[in-house]
Coordinates of C-alpha atoms in Angstrom, one line a residue:
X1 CA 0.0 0.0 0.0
X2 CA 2.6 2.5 1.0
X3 CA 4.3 2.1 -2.5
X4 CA 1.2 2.4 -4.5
X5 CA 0.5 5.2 -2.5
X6 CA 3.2 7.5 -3.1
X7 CA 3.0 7.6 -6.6
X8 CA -0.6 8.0 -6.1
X9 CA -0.3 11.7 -4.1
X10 CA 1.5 12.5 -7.2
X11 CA -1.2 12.0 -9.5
X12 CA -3.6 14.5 -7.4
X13 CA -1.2 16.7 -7.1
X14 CA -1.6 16.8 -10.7
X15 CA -4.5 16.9 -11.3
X16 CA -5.1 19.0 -8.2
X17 CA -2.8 21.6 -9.6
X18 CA -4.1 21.5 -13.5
X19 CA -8.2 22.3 -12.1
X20 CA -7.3 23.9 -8.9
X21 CA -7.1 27.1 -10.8
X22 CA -11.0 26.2 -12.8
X23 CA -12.7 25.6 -8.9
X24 CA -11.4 29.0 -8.0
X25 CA -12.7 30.8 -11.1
X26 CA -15.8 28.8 -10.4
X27 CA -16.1 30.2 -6.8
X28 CA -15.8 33.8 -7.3
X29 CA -17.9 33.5 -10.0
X30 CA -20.6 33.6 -7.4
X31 CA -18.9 36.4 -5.2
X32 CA -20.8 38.7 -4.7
X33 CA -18.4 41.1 -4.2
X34 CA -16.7 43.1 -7.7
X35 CA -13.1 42.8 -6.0
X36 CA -11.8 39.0 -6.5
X37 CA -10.4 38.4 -3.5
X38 CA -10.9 36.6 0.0
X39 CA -13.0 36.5 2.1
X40 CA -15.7 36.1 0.1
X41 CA -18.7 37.9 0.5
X42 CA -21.8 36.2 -0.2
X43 CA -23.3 34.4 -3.0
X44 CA -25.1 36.1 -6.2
X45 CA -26.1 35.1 -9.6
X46 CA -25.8 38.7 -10.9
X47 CA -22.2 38.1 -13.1
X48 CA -23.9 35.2 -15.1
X49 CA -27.1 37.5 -16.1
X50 CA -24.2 40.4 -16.6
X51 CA -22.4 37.7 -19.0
X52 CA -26.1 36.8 -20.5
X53 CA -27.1 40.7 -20.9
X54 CA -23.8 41.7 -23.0
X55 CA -24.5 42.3 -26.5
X56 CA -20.9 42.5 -27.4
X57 CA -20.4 38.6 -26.0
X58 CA -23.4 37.6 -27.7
X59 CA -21.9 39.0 -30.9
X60 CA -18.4 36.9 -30.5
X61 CA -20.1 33.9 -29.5
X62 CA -22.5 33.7 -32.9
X63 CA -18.8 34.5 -34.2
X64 CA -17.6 31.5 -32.7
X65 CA -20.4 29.2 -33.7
X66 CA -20.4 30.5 -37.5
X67 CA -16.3 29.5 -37.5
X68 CA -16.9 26.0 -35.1
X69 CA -19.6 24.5 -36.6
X70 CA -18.0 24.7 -40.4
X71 CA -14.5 24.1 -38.7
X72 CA -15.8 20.9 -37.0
X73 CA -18.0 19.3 -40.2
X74 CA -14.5 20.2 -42.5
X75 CA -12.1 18.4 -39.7
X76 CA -14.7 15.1 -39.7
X77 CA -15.4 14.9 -43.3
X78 CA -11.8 14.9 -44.2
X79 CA -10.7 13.2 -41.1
X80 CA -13.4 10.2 -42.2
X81 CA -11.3 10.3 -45.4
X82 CA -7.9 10.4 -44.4
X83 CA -9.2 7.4 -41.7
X84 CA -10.6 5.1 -44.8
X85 CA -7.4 5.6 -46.9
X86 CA -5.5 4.3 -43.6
X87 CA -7.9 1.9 -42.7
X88 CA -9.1 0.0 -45.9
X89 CA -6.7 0.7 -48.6
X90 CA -3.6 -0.8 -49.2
X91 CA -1.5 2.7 -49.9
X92 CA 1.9 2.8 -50.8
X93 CA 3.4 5.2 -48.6
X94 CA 0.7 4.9 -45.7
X95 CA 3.2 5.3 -43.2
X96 CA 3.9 9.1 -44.8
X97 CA 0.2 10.0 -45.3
X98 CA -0.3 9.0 -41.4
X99 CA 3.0 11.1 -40.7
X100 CA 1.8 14.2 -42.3
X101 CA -1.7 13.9 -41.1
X102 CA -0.2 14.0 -37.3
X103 CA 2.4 17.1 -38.1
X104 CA -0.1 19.6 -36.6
X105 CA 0.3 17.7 -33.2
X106 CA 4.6 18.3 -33.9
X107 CA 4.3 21.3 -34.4
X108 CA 3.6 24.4 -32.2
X109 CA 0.4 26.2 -32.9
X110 CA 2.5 29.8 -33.0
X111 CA 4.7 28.6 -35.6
X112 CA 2.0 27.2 -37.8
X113 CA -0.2 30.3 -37.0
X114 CA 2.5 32.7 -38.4
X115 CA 3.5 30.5 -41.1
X116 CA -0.3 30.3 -42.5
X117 CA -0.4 34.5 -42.0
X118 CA 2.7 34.4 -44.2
X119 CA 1.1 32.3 -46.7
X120 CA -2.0 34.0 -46.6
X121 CA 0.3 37.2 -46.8
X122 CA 2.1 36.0 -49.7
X123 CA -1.3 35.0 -52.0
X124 CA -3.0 38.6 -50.8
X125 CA -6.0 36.6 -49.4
X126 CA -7.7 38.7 -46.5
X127 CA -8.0 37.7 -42.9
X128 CA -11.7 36.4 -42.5
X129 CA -13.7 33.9 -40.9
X130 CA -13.3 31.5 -43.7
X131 CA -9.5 31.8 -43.2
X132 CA -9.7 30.9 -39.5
X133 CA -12.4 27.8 -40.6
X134 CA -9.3 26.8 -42.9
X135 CA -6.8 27.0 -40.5
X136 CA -8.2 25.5 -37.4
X137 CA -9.9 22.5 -39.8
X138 CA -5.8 22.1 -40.2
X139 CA -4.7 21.6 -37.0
X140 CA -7.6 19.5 -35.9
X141 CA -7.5 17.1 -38.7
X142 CA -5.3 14.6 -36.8
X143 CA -8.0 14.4 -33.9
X144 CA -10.9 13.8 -35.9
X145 CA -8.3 11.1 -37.9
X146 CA -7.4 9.6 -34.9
X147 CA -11.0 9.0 -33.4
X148 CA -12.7 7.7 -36.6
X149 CA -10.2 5.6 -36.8
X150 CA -10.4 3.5 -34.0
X151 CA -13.8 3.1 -34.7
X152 CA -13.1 1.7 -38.4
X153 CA -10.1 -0.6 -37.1
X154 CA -12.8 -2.5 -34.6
X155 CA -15.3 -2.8 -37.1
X156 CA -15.6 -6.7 -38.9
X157 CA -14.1 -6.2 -42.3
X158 CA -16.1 -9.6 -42.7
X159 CA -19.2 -8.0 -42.8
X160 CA -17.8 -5.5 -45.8
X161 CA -16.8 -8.9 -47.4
X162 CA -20.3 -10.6 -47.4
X163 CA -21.8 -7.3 -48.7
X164 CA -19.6 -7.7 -51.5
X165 CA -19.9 -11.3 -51.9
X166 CA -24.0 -10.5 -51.8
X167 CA -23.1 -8.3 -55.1
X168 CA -22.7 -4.8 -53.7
X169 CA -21.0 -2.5 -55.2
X170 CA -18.3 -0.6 -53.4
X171 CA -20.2 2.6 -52.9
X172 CA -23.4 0.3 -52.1
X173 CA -20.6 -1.4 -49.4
X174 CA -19.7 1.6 -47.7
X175 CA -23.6 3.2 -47.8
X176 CA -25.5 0.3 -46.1
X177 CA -22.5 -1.4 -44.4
X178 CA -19.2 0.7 -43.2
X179 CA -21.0 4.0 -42.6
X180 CA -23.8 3.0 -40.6
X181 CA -20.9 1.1 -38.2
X182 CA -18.8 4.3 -38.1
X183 CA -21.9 6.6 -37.3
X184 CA -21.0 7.2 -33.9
X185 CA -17.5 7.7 -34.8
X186 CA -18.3 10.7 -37.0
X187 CA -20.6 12.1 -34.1
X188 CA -18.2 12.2 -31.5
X189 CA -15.4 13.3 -34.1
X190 CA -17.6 16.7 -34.7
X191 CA -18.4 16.8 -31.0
X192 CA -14.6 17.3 -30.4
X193 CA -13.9 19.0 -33.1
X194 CA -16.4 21.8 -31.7
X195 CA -15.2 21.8 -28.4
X196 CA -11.7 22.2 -30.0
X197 CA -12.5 24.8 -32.3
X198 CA -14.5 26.9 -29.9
X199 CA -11.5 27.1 -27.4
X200 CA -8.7 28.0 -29.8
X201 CA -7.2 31.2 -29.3
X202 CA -3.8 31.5 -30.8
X203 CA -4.2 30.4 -34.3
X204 CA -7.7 32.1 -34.3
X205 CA -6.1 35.5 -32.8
X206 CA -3.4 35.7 -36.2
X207 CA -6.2 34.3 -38.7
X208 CA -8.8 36.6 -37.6
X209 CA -8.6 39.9 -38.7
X210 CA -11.5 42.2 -37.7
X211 CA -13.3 39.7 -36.8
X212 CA -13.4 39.0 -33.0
X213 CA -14.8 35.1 -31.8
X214 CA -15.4 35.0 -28.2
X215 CA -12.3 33.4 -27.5
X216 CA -10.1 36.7 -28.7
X217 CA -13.0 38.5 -26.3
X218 CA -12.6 37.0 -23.6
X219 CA -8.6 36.6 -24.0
X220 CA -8.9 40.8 -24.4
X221 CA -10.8 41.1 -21.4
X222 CA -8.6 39.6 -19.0
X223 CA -5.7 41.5 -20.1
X224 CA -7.3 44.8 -19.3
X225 CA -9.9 43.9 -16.3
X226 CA -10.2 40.5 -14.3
X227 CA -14.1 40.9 -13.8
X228 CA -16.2 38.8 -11.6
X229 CA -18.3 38.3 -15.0
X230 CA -15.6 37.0 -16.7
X231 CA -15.3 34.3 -14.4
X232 CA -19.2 33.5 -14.9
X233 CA -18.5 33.3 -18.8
X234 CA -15.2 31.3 -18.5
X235 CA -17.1 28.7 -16.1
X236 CA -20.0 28.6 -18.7
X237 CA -17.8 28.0 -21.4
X238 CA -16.5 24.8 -19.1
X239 CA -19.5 23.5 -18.2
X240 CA -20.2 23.6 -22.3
X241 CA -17.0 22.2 -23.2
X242 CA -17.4 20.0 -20.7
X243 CA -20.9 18.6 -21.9
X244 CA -19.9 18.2 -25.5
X245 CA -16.6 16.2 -24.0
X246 CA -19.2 13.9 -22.3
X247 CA -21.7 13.4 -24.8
X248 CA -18.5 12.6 -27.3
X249 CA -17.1 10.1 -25.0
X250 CA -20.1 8.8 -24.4
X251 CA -20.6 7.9 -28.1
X252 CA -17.0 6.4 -28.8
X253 CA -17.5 4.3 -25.7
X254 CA -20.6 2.9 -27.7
X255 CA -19.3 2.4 -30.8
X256 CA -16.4 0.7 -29.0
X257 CA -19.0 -1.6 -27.4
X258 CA -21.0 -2.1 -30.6

């Protein structure tokens, strides 16, 4: 016991140390005092109907849905493709196209930030939401790769074989038999893919332009004024994250058990 348990400490200290920080924002978020400091003194709901009542957040947040929801339907689609080409075709050269696919996680997000501004620079294509939908459907590609594919490698490729055998075509194959299985892959693919895109701040702060998501908000708030609202919004934005996370995990574990 005492040598299981000494690692063990470590491992809350961890964890302790890494959501520490999200309990505190959570508990002055229902100060009710404006100065964020102890003792506290009493408990309101008044930041979260502040957070709720701000036009200007409401703007950055249907920002942020309008640049998360195309971000997260681009990073499954092609991350259902790049998953089949890995999964069910013999490639020459697999081991490159899986190589290239996971560069995003290799390299840091600042570098490939200012090397797609240089590029973007260089082809005199203006900063826009469709330039930070391209960018982040880059770097999130290798998730959305990564968690269809598990589901494909688990899935009978017997089953793929009898439809054939039966006389379906390949398209026919994939329509009735292969997609169907992979369903709940693809769901919890976009759910991550959301929750990704919606919490990216540095590549979305060099793609953006004029355009401000919430992220770039909420990241320009806290430089200039720690508010007791802000700590509403940043705990709403975890309990979202949070919920998508779940309902995601929730999925893969049941296409792991179909």
């Amino acid at each position: 016991m005492r040598r299981g348990g000494f690692p063990l400490l470590w491992v809350w200290l961890v964890y302790g140390f890494m959501y520490l920080p999200i309990a505190v924002i959570a508990l002055f978020s229902f100060n009710a005092s404006e100065i964020i400091a102890f003792p506290l003194q009493g408990f309101t709901l008044h930041w979260f109907g502040q957070v709720l009542a701000d036009a200007r957040l409401g703007k950055g947040l249907g920002l942020s849905f309008l640049v998360s929801v195309p971000v997260a339907a681009l990073a499954t689609l092609f991350g259902a493709m790049a998953a089949l080409a890995l999964t069910r075709y013999p490639l020459r050269g697999r081991g490159v196209l899986f190589a290239v696919i996971l560069l995003p996680f290799l390299i840091p997000k600042v570098i490939l930030a200012v090397a797609q501004l240089i590029l973007l620079s260089e082809l005199k294509i203006e900063r826009s939401l469709a330039t930070i939908i391209a960018g982040q459907a880059i770097i999130i590609l290798p998730f959305t790769t990564l968690i269809i594919a598990s589901v494909l490698v688990r899935i009978d490729r017997r089953l793929e074989e009898a439809a054939a055998d039966l006389g379906a075509s390949g398209w026919s194959t994939f329509r009735r038999v292969t997609l169907p299985l992979m369903k709940n892959g693809l769901t919890a693919a976009w759910f991550i893919a959301f929750v990704l895109s919606s919490s990216e701040y540095v590549l979305t702060s060099f793609l953006s332009g004029r355009y401000q998501p919430l992220s770039i908000l909420v990241a320009s708030d806290f430089r200039f004024n720690i508010s007791p609202a802000l700590n509403a919004l940043a705990l709403m934005i975890v309990a979202v994250n949070l919920a998508f996370i779940a309902i995601g995990e929730f999925i893969r574990l049941r296409s792991k058990q179909a």
